[in-house]
mmCIF file of C-alpha atoms and ligand atoms in Angstrom:
data_model
loop_
_atom_site.group_PDB
_atom_site.id
_atom_site.type_symbol
_atom_site.label_atom_id
_atom_site.label_comp_id
_atom_site.label_asym_id
_atom_site.label_seq_id
_atom_site.Cartn_x
_atom_site.Cartn_y
_atom_site.Cartn_z
ATOM 1 C CA MET A 1 -24.509 -0.180 -12.164
ATOM 2 C CA THR A 2 -26.967 1.665 -14.743
ATOM 3 C CA ASN A 3 -30.099 0.230 -15.869
ATOM 4 C CA ALA A 4 -28.800 -0.332 -19.308
ATOM 5 C CA GLN A 5 -25.990 -2.438 -17.858
ATOM 6 C CA LEU A 6 -28.496 -4.261 -15.598
ATOM 7 C CA LYS A 7 -30.552 -5.139 -18.637
ATOM 8 C CA GLU A 8 -27.628 -6.389 -20.536
ATOM 9 C CA GLU A 9 -26.662 -8.525 -17.755
ATOM 10 C CA LEU A 10 -30.218 -9.879 -17.255
ATOM 11 C CA VAL A 11 -30.761 -10.823 -21.031
ATOM 12 C CA ALA A 12 -27.362 -12.802 -20.642
ATOM 13 C CA TYR A 13 -28.521 -14.516 -17.490
ATOM 14 C CA SER A 14 -31.717 -15.258 -18.896
ATOM 15 C CA LYS A 15 -30.168 -17.170 -21.727
ATOM 16 C CA SER A 16 -28.053 -19.127 -19.115
ATOM 17 C CA ILE A 17 -30.966 -20.204 -17.041
ATOM 18 C CA GLY A 18 -33.276 -21.414 -19.886
ATOM 19 C CA ILE A 19 -35.343 -18.781 -20.855
ATOM 20 C CA ASP A 20 -35.570 -18.517 -24.733
ATOM 21 C CA LYS A 21 -36.760 -14.822 -25.321
ATOM 22 C CA ILE A 22 -36.923 -11.816 -23.005
ATOM 23 C CA GLY A 23 -38.171 -8.483 -23.848
ATOM 24 C CA PHE A 24 -38.866 -5.138 -21.972
ATOM 25 C CA ALA A 25 -41.689 -3.231 -22.280
ATOM 26 C CA SER A 26 -43.054 0.171 -20.658
ATOM 27 C CA ALA A 27 -45.685 -0.313 -17.855
ATOM 28 C CA ASP A 28 -47.984 2.555 -19.383
ATOM 29 C CA PRO A 29 -51.699 1.404 -19.341
ATOM 30 C CA PHE A 30 -52.934 -0.771 -22.298
ATOM 31 C CA LEU A 31 -55.411 1.626 -23.699
ATOM 32 C CA THR A 32 -56.266 -0.264 -26.929
ATOM 33 C CA LEU A 33 -56.303 -3.471 -25.226
ATOM 34 C CA LYS A 34 -58.995 -1.769 -22.582
ATOM 35 C CA GLU A 35 -61.380 -0.780 -25.440
ATOM 36 C CA ARG A 36 -60.896 -4.398 -26.860
ATOM 37 C CA LEU A 37 -61.799 -6.149 -23.818
ATOM 38 C CA LYS A 38 -64.703 -3.951 -22.969
ATOM 39 C CA THR A 39 -66.033 -4.921 -26.631
ATOM 40 C CA GLN A 40 -65.429 -8.595 -25.886
ATOM 41 C CA GLN A 41 -67.171 -8.328 -22.647
ATOM 42 C CA GLN A 42 -70.286 -6.639 -24.314
ATOM 43 C CA LEU A 43 -70.280 -9.256 -27.165
ATOM 44 C CA GLY A 44 -69.861 -12.205 -24.515
ATOM 45 C CA TYR A 45 -66.628 -13.398 -26.074
ATOM 46 C CA GLN A 46 -64.846 -13.926 -22.756
ATOM 47 C CA SER A 47 -64.397 -17.403 -21.126
ATOM 48 C CA GLY A 48 -64.864 -16.617 -17.527
ATOM 49 C CA PHE A 49 -61.506 -17.922 -16.775
ATOM 50 C CA GLU A 50 -59.961 -14.425 -17.070
ATOM 51 C CA GLU A 51 -59.672 -11.477 -14.495
ATOM 52 C CA PRO A 52 -63.014 -9.794 -14.570
ATOM 53 C CA ASP A 53 -61.481 -6.250 -13.792
ATOM 54 C CA ILE A 54 -60.552 -4.831 -17.010
ATOM 55 C CA ASP A 55 -58.663 -1.804 -15.196
ATOM 56 C CA LYS A 56 -56.835 -4.365 -13.436
ATOM 57 C CA ARG A 57 -55.931 -6.198 -16.600
ATOM 58 C CA THR A 58 -54.867 -3.000 -18.422
ATOM 59 C CA GLU A 59 -53.084 -0.548 -15.900
ATOM 60 C CA PRO A 60 -50.012 -2.416 -14.284
ATOM 61 C CA GLU A 61 -49.701 0.132 -11.710
ATOM 62 C CA ARG A 62 -52.724 -1.349 -10.107
ATOM 63 C CA LEU A 63 -50.843 -4.705 -9.597
ATOM 64 C CA LEU A 64 -47.524 -2.913 -8.725
ATOM 65 C CA PRO A 65 -47.409 0.820 -7.419
ATOM 66 C CA TYR A 66 -44.424 2.846 -9.272
ATOM 67 C CA ALA A 67 -44.389 0.060 -12.045
ATOM 68 C CA LYS A 68 -41.896 1.239 -14.821
ATOM 69 C CA THR A 69 -41.291 -1.794 -16.801
ATOM 70 C CA ILE A 70 -42.845 -5.201 -17.744
ATOM 71 C CA ILE A 71 -40.383 -7.914 -18.459
ATOM 72 C CA SER A 72 -41.866 -10.449 -20.703
ATOM 73 C CA ILE A 73 -40.465 -13.923 -21.062
ATOM 74 C CA ALA A 74 -40.921 -16.809 -23.594
ATOM 75 C CA LEU A 75 -39.989 -20.494 -23.129
ATOM 76 C CA ALA A 76 -40.447 -22.842 -26.375
ATOM 77 C CA TYR A 77 -42.382 -25.993 -26.416
ATOM 78 C CA PRO A 78 -42.194 -29.045 -28.557
ATOM 79 C CA ALA A 79 -44.582 -29.481 -31.498
ATOM 80 C CA LYS A 80 -43.837 -33.051 -32.389
ATOM 81 C CA LEU A 81 -44.426 -36.221 -30.731
ATOM 82 C CA GLU A 82 -41.528 -38.772 -31.147
ATOM 83 C CA ASN A 83 -43.006 -42.400 -32.175
ATOM 84 C CA PRO A 84 -46.516 -41.420 -31.151
ATOM 85 C CA PRO A 85 -48.670 -44.409 -30.245
ATOM 86 C CA LYS A 86 -51.212 -45.360 -32.855
ATOM 87 C CA GLY A 87 -54.842 -45.507 -31.594
ATOM 88 C CA VAL A 88 -56.385 -48.849 -33.252
ATOM 89 C CA LYS A 89 -59.903 -50.197 -33.158
ATOM 90 C CA GLY A 90 -60.502 -51.538 -29.510
ATOM 91 C CA LYS A 91 -57.684 -49.313 -28.490
ATOM 92 C CA ARG A 92 -58.772 -45.984 -29.375
ATOM 93 C CA ARG A 93 -56.703 -42.809 -27.975
ATOM 94 C CA GLY A 94 -57.140 -39.108 -27.180
ATOM 95 C CA ILE A 95 -54.958 -36.397 -27.443
ATOM 96 C CA PHE A 96 -53.814 -33.494 -24.996
ATOM 97 C CA CYS A 97 -52.624 -30.286 -26.883
ATOM 98 C CA ARG A 98 -49.069 -29.171 -27.054
ATOM 99 C CA ALA A 99 -49.559 -26.636 -24.185
ATOM 100 C CA SER A 100 -50.314 -29.569 -21.830
ATOM 101 C CA TRP A 101 -47.270 -31.771 -22.871
ATOM 102 C CA GLY A 102 -44.342 -32.244 -20.261
ATOM 103 C CA GLU A 103 -44.282 -30.561 -17.012
ATOM 104 C CA ASP A 104 -46.802 -27.731 -16.039
ATOM 105 C CA TYR A 105 -45.730 -24.676 -17.762
ATOM 106 C CA HIS A 106 -46.880 -22.515 -14.994
ATOM 107 C CA ILE A 107 -44.397 -24.289 -12.669
ATOM 108 C CA VAL A 108 -41.582 -24.204 -15.214
ATOM 109 C CA LEU A 109 -42.132 -20.332 -15.928
ATOM 110 C CA ASN A 110 -42.592 -19.545 -12.001
ATOM 111 C CA ASP A 111 -39.184 -21.000 -11.392
ATOM 112 C CA ARG A 112 -37.440 -18.869 -14.300
ATOM 113 C CA LEU A 113 -39.195 -15.889 -13.144
ATOM 114 C CA GLN A 114 -38.235 -16.402 -9.524
ATOM 115 C CA LYS A 115 -34.804 -16.853 -10.591
ATOM 116 C CA LEU A 116 -34.806 -13.401 -12.355
ATOM 117 C CA GLU A 117 -36.413 -11.722 -9.532
ATOM 118 C CA ALA A 118 -33.597 -13.000 -7.264
ATOM 119 C CA PHE A 119 -30.741 -11.732 -9.904
ATOM 120 C CA ILE A 120 -32.255 -8.340 -9.879
ATOM 121 C CA HIS A 121 -33.010 -8.207 -6.226
ATOM 122 C CA GLU A 122 -29.117 -9.083 -5.510
ATOM 123 C CA ARG A 123 -28.211 -6.019 -7.672
ATOM 124 C CA VAL A 124 -31.010 -3.647 -6.669
ATOM 125 C CA PRO A 125 -32.375 -4.608 -3.414
ATOM 126 C CA SER A 126 -34.813 -1.740 -3.382
ATOM 127 C CA ALA A 127 -36.380 -2.934 -6.730
ATOM 128 C CA LYS A 128 -40.116 -4.092 -6.321
ATOM 129 C CA MET A 129 -41.204 -6.893 -8.508
ATOM 130 C CA ALA A 130 -44.530 -9.149 -9.170
ATOM 131 C CA SER A 131 -44.189 -11.864 -11.401
ATOM 132 C CA MET A 132 -47.291 -13.742 -12.929
ATOM 133 C CA VAL A 133 -47.871 -16.838 -15.481
ATOM 134 C CA ASP A 134 -51.178 -16.966 -17.203
ATOM 135 C CA THR A 135 -53.411 -16.644 -14.235
ATOM 136 C CA GLY A 136 -52.232 -13.154 -13.405
ATOM 137 C CA ALA A 137 -54.241 -9.895 -14.354
ATOM 138 C CA LEU A 138 -52.263 -8.948 -17.054
ATOM 139 C CA SER A 139 -52.708 -10.032 -20.588
ATOM 140 C CA ASP A 140 -49.416 -12.052 -21.415
ATOM 141 C CA ARG A 141 -50.100 -11.259 -25.048
ATOM 142 C CA ALA A 142 -50.407 -7.846 -24.933
ATOM 143 C CA VAL A 143 -47.092 -7.525 -22.694
ATOM 144 C CA ALA A 144 -45.170 -9.839 -25.199
ATOM 145 C CA GLU A 145 -46.195 -7.783 -28.277
ATOM 146 C CA ARG A 146 -45.334 -4.558 -26.869
ATOM 147 C CA ALA A 147 -41.918 -6.083 -25.225
ATOM 148 C CA GLY A 148 -41.024 -7.126 -29.037
ATOM 149 C CA ILE A 149 -41.202 -11.179 -28.225
ATOM 150 C CA GLY A 150 -43.350 -11.595 -31.237
ATOM 151 C CA TRP A 151 -46.561 -10.179 -33.070
ATOM 152 C CA SER A 152 -50.178 -10.891 -32.204
ATOM 153 C CA GLY A 153 -51.419 -13.308 -34.796
ATOM 154 C CA LYS A 154 -54.808 -13.797 -36.169
ATOM 155 C CA ASN A 155 -55.097 -17.007 -34.396
ATOM 156 C CA CYS A 156 -54.764 -14.920 -31.230
ATOM 157 C CA ALA A 157 -51.374 -16.596 -30.189
ATOM 158 C CA ILE A 158 -48.125 -14.556 -30.146
ATOM 159 C CA ILE A 159 -46.037 -15.667 -33.043
ATOM 160 C CA THR A 160 -42.107 -15.388 -32.372
ATOM 161 C CA PRO A 161 -40.050 -15.437 -35.671
ATOM 162 C CA GLU A 162 -37.781 -18.004 -34.028
ATOM 163 C CA PHE A 163 -40.191 -20.423 -32.345
ATOM 164 C CA GLY A 164 -43.376 -19.652 -34.193
ATOM 165 C CA SER A 165 -46.383 -19.707 -31.733
ATOM 166 C CA TYR A 166 -45.072 -22.507 -29.611
ATOM 167 C CA VAL A 167 -43.922 -20.459 -26.672
ATOM 168 C CA TYR A 168 -45.387 -19.870 -23.093
ATOM 169 C CA LEU A 169 -45.117 -16.663 -21.946
ATOM 170 C CA GLY A 170 -44.710 -15.194 -18.468
ATOM 171 C CA ASP A 171 -44.441 -11.450 -17.141
ATOM 172 C CA MET A 172 -42.788 -9.403 -14.559
ATOM 173 C CA ILE A 173 -43.880 -5.944 -13.438
ATOM 174 C CA THR A 174 -40.937 -3.988 -11.798
ATOM 175 C CA THR A 175 -40.272 -0.604 -10.395
ATOM 176 C CA ILE A 176 -37.032 -0.304 -12.493
ATOM 177 C CA ALA A 177 -37.150 1.866 -15.459
ATOM 178 C CA PHE A 178 -35.591 -0.212 -18.485
ATOM 179 C CA GLU A 179 -35.138 0.960 -21.913
ATOM 180 C CA PRO A 180 -38.185 -0.641 -23.575
ATOM 181 C CA ASP A 181 -37.616 -3.010 -26.728
ATOM 182 C CA THR A 182 -39.267 -2.370 -30.081
ATOM 183 C CA PRO A 183 -42.288 -4.250 -31.112
ATOM 184 C CA ILE A 184 -42.162 -6.577 -34.198
ATOM 185 C CA ASP A 185 -44.339 -5.678 -37.115
ATOM 186 C CA ASP A 186 -47.573 -8.063 -37.524
ATOM 187 C CA GLN A 187 -46.595 -10.430 -40.241
ATOM 188 C CA CYS A 188 -49.942 -12.332 -40.978
ATOM 189 C CA GLY A 189 -50.398 -10.048 -43.978
ATOM 190 C CA THR A 190 -53.087 -11.474 -46.233
ATOM 191 C CA CYS A 191 -52.990 -14.856 -44.877
ATOM 192 C CA ASN A 192 -56.087 -16.116 -43.241
ATOM 193 C CA LYS A 193 -55.349 -20.048 -42.787
ATOM 194 C CA CYS A 194 -56.174 -19.996 -39.049
ATOM 195 C CA VAL A 195 -59.522 -18.130 -39.266
ATOM 196 C CA ASP A 196 -60.662 -20.619 -42.192
ATOM 197 C CA ALA A 197 -59.206 -23.816 -40.519
ATOM 198 C CA CYS A 198 -60.968 -23.112 -36.860
ATOM 199 C CA PRO A 199 -63.481 -26.082 -36.468
ATOM 200 C CA THR A 200 -65.947 -23.845 -34.664
ATOM 201 C CA GLY A 201 -65.416 -20.605 -36.291
ATOM 202 C CA ALA A 202 -63.946 -19.256 -33.230
ATOM 203 C CA LEU A 203 -61.572 -16.757 -34.528
ATOM 204 C CA ILE A 204 -62.937 -13.568 -35.683
ATOM 205 C CA GLN A 205 -61.337 -11.495 -37.978
ATOM 206 C CA GLY A 206 -59.099 -8.815 -36.252
ATOM 207 C CA GLY A 207 -57.529 -11.063 -33.943
ATOM 208 C CA GLN A 208 -60.431 -11.837 -31.774
ATOM 209 C CA LEU A 209 -61.642 -15.117 -30.236
ATOM 210 C CA ASP A 210 -65.193 -15.926 -29.302
ATOM 211 C CA SER A 211 -64.239 -18.135 -26.176
ATOM 212 C CA ASN A 212 -67.504 -19.728 -26.241
ATOM 213 C CA LYS A 213 -66.958 -21.318 -29.306
ATOM 214 C CA CYS A 214 -63.201 -22.043 -28.935
ATOM 215 C CA ILE A 215 -62.660 -26.067 -28.500
ATOM 216 C CA ALA A 216 -59.703 -25.349 -26.171
ATOM 217 C CA PHE A 217 -62.185 -23.618 -23.666
ATOM 218 C CA LEU A 218 -64.961 -26.055 -24.404
ATOM 219 C CA THR A 219 -62.744 -29.097 -23.323
ATOM 220 C CA GLN A 220 -62.282 -27.244 -19.936
ATOM 221 C CA THR A 221 -65.779 -26.753 -19.242
ATOM 222 C CA LYS A 222 -67.461 -29.064 -16.542
ATOM 223 C CA GLU A 223 -70.870 -29.069 -18.181
ATOM 224 C CA MET A 224 -72.405 -30.974 -21.238
ATOM 225 C CA ILE A 225 -70.626 -29.854 -24.312
ATOM 226 C CA PRO A 226 -73.272 -28.161 -26.396
ATOM 227 C CA GLU A 227 -74.511 -30.641 -29.140
ATOM 228 C CA ARG A 228 -73.341 -28.640 -32.122
ATOM 229 C CA TYR A 229 -69.607 -28.769 -30.978
ATOM 230 C CA ARG A 230 -69.470 -32.482 -30.028
ATOM 231 C CA LYS A 231 -68.497 -34.028 -33.360
ATOM 232 C CA LYS A 232 -65.878 -31.322 -33.990
ATOM 233 C CA ILE A 233 -64.123 -31.891 -30.741
ATOM 234 C CA GLY A 234 -63.250 -35.293 -32.034
ATOM 235 C CA ASN A 235 -60.842 -37.139 -29.834
ATOM 236 C CA ARG A 236 -59.480 -34.041 -28.234
ATOM 237 C CA LEU A 237 -59.341 -34.579 -24.179
ATOM 238 C CA TYR A 238 -57.821 -31.276 -23.586
ATOM 239 C CA GLY A 239 -57.205 -28.152 -25.749
ATOM 240 C CA CYS A 240 -56.930 -27.850 -29.295
ATOM 241 C CA ASP A 241 -53.862 -27.015 -31.654
ATOM 242 C CA THR A 242 -55.670 -26.385 -35.156
ATOM 243 C CA CYS A 243 -54.881 -22.774 -35.368
ATOM 244 C CA GLN A 244 -51.247 -23.128 -34.569
ATOM 245 C CA VAL A 245 -50.898 -26.391 -36.695
ATOM 246 C CA VAL A 246 -51.947 -24.827 -39.946
ATOM 247 C CA CYS A 247 -50.055 -21.757 -39.317
ATOM 248 C CA PRO A 248 -47.211 -21.266 -41.910
ATOM 249 C CA GLU A 249 -45.187 -19.420 -39.267
ATOM 250 C CA ASN A 250 -44.888 -22.388 -37.547
ATOM 251 C CA LYS A 251 -43.470 -24.811 -40.300
ATOM 252 C CA GLY A 252 -40.317 -26.285 -39.072
ATOM 253 C CA LYS A 253 -40.707 -24.911 -35.718
ATOM 254 C CA GLY A 254 -41.334 -26.678 -32.173
ATOM 255 C CA GLU A 255 -37.984 -28.803 -32.459
ATOM 256 C CA GLU A 256 -35.928 -26.682 -30.121
ATOM 257 C CA TYR A 257 -37.524 -26.472 -26.508
ATOM 258 C CA GLN A 258 -37.124 -26.442 -22.830
ATOM 259 C CA PRO A 259 -36.344 -30.082 -21.801
ATOM 260 C CA GLU A 260 -38.975 -29.960 -19.051
ATOM 261 C CA PHE A 261 -41.627 -29.934 -21.818
ATOM 262 C CA THR A 262 -40.586 -33.166 -23.442
ATOM 263 C CA PRO A 263 -43.728 -35.262 -23.816
ATOM 264 C CA ASP A 264 -44.340 -38.790 -22.431
ATOM 265 C CA PRO A 265 -46.326 -39.868 -25.677
ATOM 266 C CA GLU A 266 -48.337 -42.518 -23.531
ATOM 267 C CA LYS A 267 -49.562 -39.597 -21.198
ATOM 268 C CA VAL A 268 -50.221 -36.980 -23.958
ATOM 269 C CA LYS A 269 -52.073 -39.546 -26.340
ATOM 270 C CA PRO A 270 -53.516 -42.083 -23.649
ATOM 271 C CA GLU A 271 -55.721 -44.717 -24.435
ATOM 272 C CA LEU A 272 -59.604 -43.727 -23.928
ATOM 273 C CA LEU A 273 -61.153 -46.805 -22.063
ATOM 274 C CA PRO A 274 -58.697 -47.004 -19.235
ATOM 275 C CA LEU A 275 -59.204 -43.347 -18.571
ATOM 276 C CA LEU A 276 -62.928 -44.259 -17.668
ATOM 277 C CA SER A 277 -62.147 -46.013 -14.750
ATOM 278 C CA ILE A 278 -59.284 -44.258 -13.582
ATOM 279 C CA SER A 279 -59.320 -43.560 -9.621
ATOM 280 C CA ASN A 280 -58.830 -40.165 -8.230
ATOM 281 C CA ARG A 281 -55.359 -41.205 -6.949
ATOM 282 C CA GLU A 282 -54.411 -42.690 -10.221
ATOM 283 C CA PHE A 283 -55.352 -39.603 -11.979
ATOM 284 C CA LYS A 284 -53.339 -37.291 -9.731
ATOM 285 C CA GLU A 285 -50.238 -39.677 -9.990
ATOM 286 C CA LYS A 286 -50.403 -39.869 -13.779
ATOM 287 C CA TYR A 287 -51.748 -36.585 -15.082
ATOM 288 C CA GLY A 288 -51.236 -34.237 -11.913
ATOM 289 C CA LYS A 289 -48.265 -32.534 -13.162
ATOM 290 C CA MET A 290 -49.696 -31.904 -16.741
ATOM 291 C CA ALA A 291 -51.200 -28.330 -17.283
ATOM 292 C CA GLY A 292 -54.214 -30.219 -18.781
ATOM 293 C CA SER A 293 -55.345 -31.624 -15.472
ATOM 294 C CA TRP A 294 -55.945 -28.255 -13.802
ATOM 295 C CA ARG A 295 -59.764 -28.789 -14.032
ATOM 296 C CA GLY A 296 -59.434 -32.294 -12.476
ATOM 297 C CA LYS A 297 -60.689 -35.538 -14.117
ATOM 298 C CA LYS A 298 -64.189 -34.908 -14.895
ATOM 299 C CA PRO A 299 -63.674 -32.858 -18.047
ATOM 300 C CA ILE A 300 -60.967 -35.415 -19.362
ATOM 301 C CA GLN A 301 -63.323 -38.317 -18.507
ATOM 302 C CA ARG A 302 -66.208 -36.443 -20.378
ATOM 303 C CA ASN A 303 -64.153 -35.612 -23.305
ATOM 304 C CA ALA A 304 -62.946 -39.388 -23.309
ATOM 305 C CA VAL A 305 -66.657 -40.521 -23.199
ATOM 306 C CA MET A 306 -67.474 -38.445 -26.151
ATOM 307 C CA ALA A 307 -64.243 -39.243 -28.105
ATOM 308 C CA LEU A 308 -65.391 -43.143 -27.979
ATOM 309 C CA GLY A 309 -68.690 -42.065 -29.461
ATOM 310 C CA HIS A 310 -66.718 -39.982 -32.190
ATOM 311 C CA PHE A 311 -64.835 -43.103 -33.129
ATOM 312 C CA ARG A 312 -68.089 -45.244 -32.847
ATOM 313 C CA GLU A 313 -66.140 -47.532 -30.912
ATOM 314 C CA LYS A 314 -68.200 -50.686 -30.281
ATOM 315 C CA GLY A 315 -65.815 -52.160 -27.908
ATOM 316 C CA ALA A 316 -66.738 -49.226 -25.516
ATOM 317 C CA VAL A 317 -70.334 -50.135 -25.401
ATOM 318 C CA PRO A 318 -70.315 -52.109 -22.088
ATOM 319 C CA LYS A 319 -68.494 -49.534 -20.248
ATOM 320 C CA LEU A 320 -70.549 -46.630 -21.626
ATOM 321 C CA GLN A 321 -73.711 -48.486 -20.759
ATOM 322 C CA SER A 322 -72.459 -48.802 -17.171
ATOM 323 C CA LEU A 323 -71.490 -45.256 -17.018
ATOM 324 C CA LEU A 324 -74.808 -44.352 -18.127
ATOM 325 C CA THR A 325 -76.766 -46.310 -15.367
ATOM 326 C CA HIS A 326 -74.222 -45.789 -12.579
ATOM 327 C CA ASP A 327 -72.066 -42.990 -12.764
ATOM 328 C CA PRO A 328 -73.059 -40.343 -10.141
ATOM 329 C CA ARG A 329 -72.216 -37.424 -12.271
ATOM 330 C CA PRO A 330 -74.918 -36.169 -14.565
ATOM 331 C CA VAL A 331 -72.429 -34.953 -17.271
ATOM 332 C CA ILE A 332 -70.929 -38.286 -17.701
ATOM 333 C CA ARG A 333 -74.323 -40.064 -17.842
ATOM 334 C CA GLY A 334 -75.699 -37.517 -20.175
ATOM 335 C CA SER A 335 -72.269 -37.885 -22.539
ATOM 336 C CA ALA A 336 -72.441 -41.726 -22.378
ATOM 337 C CA ALA A 337 -75.891 -41.352 -23.796
ATOM 338 C CA TRP A 338 -74.733 -39.217 -26.567
ATOM 339 C CA SER A 339 -71.796 -41.629 -27.335
ATOM 340 C CA LEU A 340 -74.069 -44.796 -27.225
ATOM 341 C CA GLY A 341 -76.380 -42.843 -29.913
ATOM 342 C CA GLU A 342 -73.501 -41.991 -32.142
ATOM 343 C CA ILE A 343 -72.215 -45.741 -31.982
ATOM 344 C CA GLY A 344 -75.803 -47.060 -32.950
ATOM 345 C CA GLU A 345 -77.355 -50.176 -32.129
ATOM 346 C CA SER A 346 -74.938 -52.592 -30.602
ATOM 347 C CA ASP A 347 -75.033 -54.963 -27.502
ATOM 348 C CA GLY A 348 -78.595 -53.619 -26.695
ATOM 349 C CA ASN A 349 -77.829 -50.024 -26.572
ATOM 350 C CA HIS A 350 -81.694 -49.159 -27.263
ATOM 351 C CA ALA A 351 -82.873 -51.370 -24.455
ATOM 352 C CA ALA A 352 -80.025 -49.999 -22.126
ATOM 353 C CA LEU A 353 -81.147 -46.488 -23.037
ATOM 354 C CA GLN A 354 -84.633 -47.029 -22.283
ATOM 355 C CA ALA A 355 -84.088 -48.706 -19.001
ATOM 356 C CA ALA A 356 -81.843 -45.724 -18.045
ATOM 357 C CA ASN A 357 -84.626 -43.451 -19.055
ATOM 358 C CA GLU A 358 -86.896 -45.022 -16.490
ATOM 359 C CA GLN A 359 -84.588 -44.658 -13.683
ATOM 360 C CA GLU A 360 -82.997 -41.156 -14.563
ATOM 361 C CA ASP A 361 -83.985 -38.509 -12.443
ATOM 362 C CA ASP A 362 -82.046 -35.511 -14.086
ATOM 363 C CA ALA A 363 -83.814 -33.876 -16.627
ATOM 364 C CA SER A 364 -80.987 -32.735 -18.803
ATOM 365 C CA VAL A 365 -79.818 -36.375 -18.894
ATOM 366 C CA ARG A 366 -83.118 -37.617 -19.728
ATOM 367 C CA GLY A 367 -83.065 -35.241 -22.676
ATOM 368 C CA GLU A 368 -79.808 -36.878 -23.871
ATOM 369 C CA ILE A 369 -81.087 -40.403 -23.460
ATOM 370 C CA ARG A 370 -84.433 -39.231 -25.638
ATOM 371 C CA GLN A 371 -82.160 -37.928 -28.350
ATOM 372 C CA ALA A 372 -79.799 -41.149 -28.339
ATOM 373 C CA LEU A 373 -83.238 -43.110 -28.876
ATOM 374 C CA MET A 374 -84.607 -41.033 -31.392
ATOM 375 C CA LYS A 375 -81.157 -41.408 -33.239
ATOM 376 C CA LEU A 376 -81.278 -45.268 -32.989
ATOM 377 C CA GLU A 377 -84.893 -45.597 -33.845
ATOM 378 C CA LYS A 378 -84.529 -43.488 -37.072
ATOM 379 C CA GLU A 379 -81.152 -45.564 -37.826
ATOM 380 C CA VAL A 380 -83.488 -48.661 -37.517
ATOM 381 C CA GLU A 381 -86.115 -47.138 -39.942
ATOM 382 C CA HIS A 382 -83.609 -46.169 -42.623
ATOM 383 C CA SER A 383 -81.756 -49.597 -42.657
HETATM 384 FE FE1 SF4 B 401 -51.170 -15.100 -39.177
HETATM 385 FE FE2 SF4 B 401 -51.750 -16.973 -41.108
HETATM 386 FE FE3 SF4 B 401 -50.660 -17.865 -38.726
HETATM 387 FE FE4 SF4 B 401 -53.217 -17.063 -38.981
HETATM 388 S S1 SF4 B 401 -52.315 -18.815 -40.016
HETATM 389 S S2 SF4 B 401 -51.783 -16.593 -37.439
HETATM 390 S S3 SF4 B 401 -53.262 -15.395 -40.252
HETATM 391 S S4 SF4 B 401 -49.736 -16.526 -40.286
#
């Protein structure tokens, strides 16, 4: 069997196992990306979640000796919730971004890549392969761009003509030399909607992202969210979709997708208050299979605490006061202080904050409490 025949068979097989798009790229080093990553590192734009070794990220042969081709796969995910539950006063809700809907994409894409590997291995037993999804060293986007899956939009996502940017990407490096596919021309043109709409100005002209400003990244950190971004995060519990939602290339997309990604509306748009009391076991049972739970329950709870402050949800005051005083995690106490300050004087918030200040031994939480107290006092002055 020639490599051209194998490629044809692989493409047909990929469709039969639920891969929406497949492309082939040479495994040559990614020289332009290397320069861009170096600049990003110098400018401090990186999130810290990525592989720190830039050579590994840009030279496929470092990951698989004698690498010849990288196969890029894309699986489509949904963009709309059927009958989304409505958040109302007393029962406010948070939201997980679309990339966390349904089953964790790492598991689903790894399954598809393993099937592809087995298919190749049966036909070419001597072939070597290395597959990766998201956490691998390679840049999924750079590979997908070179393999003709889509172009790299100004929103830093790969945009496919068929599914917009609502696709997950995975890669397989192989020692088989397949004919590469042709990249798709950049079609962003003069559009700048995502750059203009980004709530924190994280998208920088030229398709770069300052991760430290990106809400998707901020929602995954475990520390206090910097004050200037808290209101902008709103009720997001994990991730942010703004730059995808405003993209004209995504209009009408996200209706065809792999069944594993079908969202449970109650899970992806959950009530906020119950999240604050959820046990570790319940959290694992309910959210453990979602991509958005990978950092554990603390960031989700911190975001839920802040979302209640964003809604100025008075019904949450008793719970927030209790967290402020009793929660063992400083980030939760500090976020509760901020939210109580946002909600304003209600149910003895001022007294509760003062009492908490006296017993608090964490300096950063005391700082949050003092800020909240000042806010309440200013409100009283102006009322
Ligand atoms: Fe490109 Fe416009 Fe979409 Fe941004 S919103 S990715 S500029 S098409």
